[in-house]
């Protein structure tokens, strides 16, 4: 009888956020107290901003408001209707249907 450990992508991303926040917190512990030079203050501020951005991103992901993947839309960076003949045919068909008389132009 074998035992398996299954980690989903969501849990792996949470684990990555935890490691990132831990590493940034450790850097802050060692950088911010050494306020000998103005560069250390700026570096500490930079790490605080990165930590806050990571916490906000984690919160948005946990709340389900990060937008998710928009695959197959114009916002998708991999969207290329010419690379997929089916997608190109669908785009041409939608354009042809929009040009038909009696279509709703108010939309």
GROMACS .gro file of C-alpha atoms in nm:
model
  107
    1UNK     CA    1   0.000   0.000   0.000
    2UNK     CA    2   0.163   0.319  -0.115
    3UNK     CA    3   0.117   0.663   0.023
    4UNK     CA    4   0.102   0.961  -0.203
    5UNK     CA    5   0.112   1.330  -0.141
    6UNK     CA    6  -0.082   1.539  -0.388
    7UNK     CA    7  -0.023   1.912  -0.411
    8UNK     CA    8  -0.239   2.118  -0.642
    9UNK     CA    9  -0.123   2.431  -0.819
   10UNK     CA   10  -0.311   2.646  -0.571
   11UNK     CA   11  -0.129   2.500  -0.274
   12UNK     CA   12   0.204   2.528  -0.452
   13UNK     CA   13   0.138   2.896  -0.519
   14UNK     CA   14   0.048   2.949  -0.151
   15UNK     CA   15   0.370   2.771  -0.055
   16UNK     CA   16   0.565   2.998  -0.289
   17UNK     CA   17   0.404   3.306  -0.135
   18UNK     CA   18   0.489   3.178   0.215
   19UNK     CA   19   0.855   3.123   0.125
   20UNK     CA   20   0.872   3.461  -0.046
   21UNK     CA   21   0.722   3.646   0.247
   22UNK     CA   22   0.948   3.461   0.491
   23UNK     CA   23   1.258   3.549   0.291
   24UNK     CA   24   1.154   3.914   0.264
   25UNK     CA   25   1.078   3.931   0.636
   26UNK     CA   26   1.421   3.789   0.719
   27UNK     CA   27   1.587   4.044   0.492
   28UNK     CA   28   1.390   4.321   0.663
   29UNK     CA   29   1.502   4.198   1.004
   30UNK     CA   30   1.867   4.228   0.903
   31UNK     CA   31   1.853   4.535   0.675
   32UNK     CA   32   1.623   4.782   0.850
   33UNK     CA   33   1.797   4.787   1.192
   34UNK     CA   34   2.125   4.880   1.023
   35UNK     CA   35   2.023   5.239   0.945
   36UNK     CA   36   2.376   5.366   0.900
   37UNK     CA   37   2.330   5.475   0.540
   38UNK     CA   38   2.030   5.621   0.354
   39UNK     CA   39   2.056   5.335   0.106
   40UNK     CA   40   1.960   5.090   0.380
   41UNK     CA   41   1.642   5.287   0.452
   42UNK     CA   42   1.550   5.290   0.081
   43UNK     CA   43   1.626   4.919   0.051
   44UNK     CA   44   1.412   4.847   0.357
   45UNK     CA   45   1.129   5.054   0.209
   46UNK     CA   46   1.157   4.863  -0.117
   47UNK     CA   47   1.130   4.531   0.063
   48UNK     CA   48   0.829   4.655   0.261
   49UNK     CA   49   0.655   4.756  -0.063
   50UNK     CA   50   0.731   4.415  -0.217
   51UNK     CA   51   0.599   4.241   0.093
   52UNK     CA   52   0.278   4.445   0.086
   53UNK     CA   53   0.232   4.370  -0.285
   54UNK     CA   54   0.281   3.998  -0.214
   55UNK     CA   55   0.028   4.005   0.069
   56UNK     CA   56  -0.227   4.184  -0.151
   57UNK     CA   57  -0.169   3.936  -0.435
   58UNK     CA   58  -0.211   3.644  -0.196
   59UNK     CA   59  -0.530   3.796  -0.057
   60UNK     CA   60  -0.670   3.853  -0.407
   61UNK     CA   61  -0.587   3.497  -0.508
   62UNK     CA   62  -0.746   3.352  -0.193
   63UNK     CA   63  -1.057   3.568  -0.241
   64UNK     CA   64  -1.084   3.463  -0.607
   65UNK     CA   65  -1.059   3.818  -0.739
   66UNK     CA   66  -0.731   3.792  -0.930
   67UNK     CA   67  -0.909   3.768  -1.266
   68UNK     CA   68  -0.795   3.414  -1.339
   69UNK     CA   69  -0.680   3.296  -1.675
   70UNK     CA   70  -0.838   3.458  -1.978
   71UNK     CA   71  -0.738   3.192  -2.227
   72UNK     CA   72  -0.873   3.232  -2.578
   73UNK     CA   73  -0.956   3.600  -2.543
   74UNK     CA   74  -0.787   3.905  -2.685
   75UNK     CA   75  -0.627   3.967  -2.344
   76UNK     CA   76  -0.448   3.632  -2.364
   77UNK     CA   77  -0.088   3.686  -2.478
   78UNK     CA   78  -0.090   3.349  -2.652
   79UNK     CA   79  -0.405   3.428  -2.851
   80UNK     CA   80  -0.321   3.392  -3.217
   81UNK     CA   81  -0.619   3.318  -3.442
   82UNK     CA   82  -0.392   3.253  -3.739
   83UNK     CA   83  -0.206   2.976  -3.559
   84UNK     CA   84  -0.532   2.790  -3.493
   85UNK     CA   85  -0.736   2.745  -3.813
   86UNK     CA   86  -1.050   2.666  -3.614
   87UNK     CA   87  -1.021   2.993  -3.422
   88UNK     CA   88  -0.958   3.188  -3.742
   89UNK     CA   89  -1.268   3.030  -3.902
   90UNK     CA   90  -1.475   3.115  -3.596
   91UNK     CA   91  -1.356   3.477  -3.604
   92UNK     CA   92  -1.447   3.506  -3.974
   93UNK     CA   93  -1.789   3.349  -3.908
   94UNK     CA   94  -1.861   3.593  -3.622
   95UNK     CA   95  -1.764   3.889  -3.842
   96UNK     CA   96  -1.991   3.760  -4.121
   97UNK     CA   97  -2.285   3.716  -3.884
   98UNK     CA   98  -2.237   4.068  -3.750
   99UNK     CA   99  -2.258   4.204  -4.109
  100UNK     CA  100  -2.593   4.035  -4.181
  101UNK     CA  101  -2.888   4.271  -4.228
  102UNK     CA  102  -3.123   4.293  -3.933
  103UNK     CA  103  -2.852   4.244  -3.673
  104UNK     CA  104  -2.868   4.450  -3.356
  105UNK     CA  105  -2.644   4.751  -3.406
  106UNK     CA  106  -2.737   4.894  -3.068
  107UNK     CA  107  -2.518   4.649  -2.877
   0.00000   0.00000   0.00000
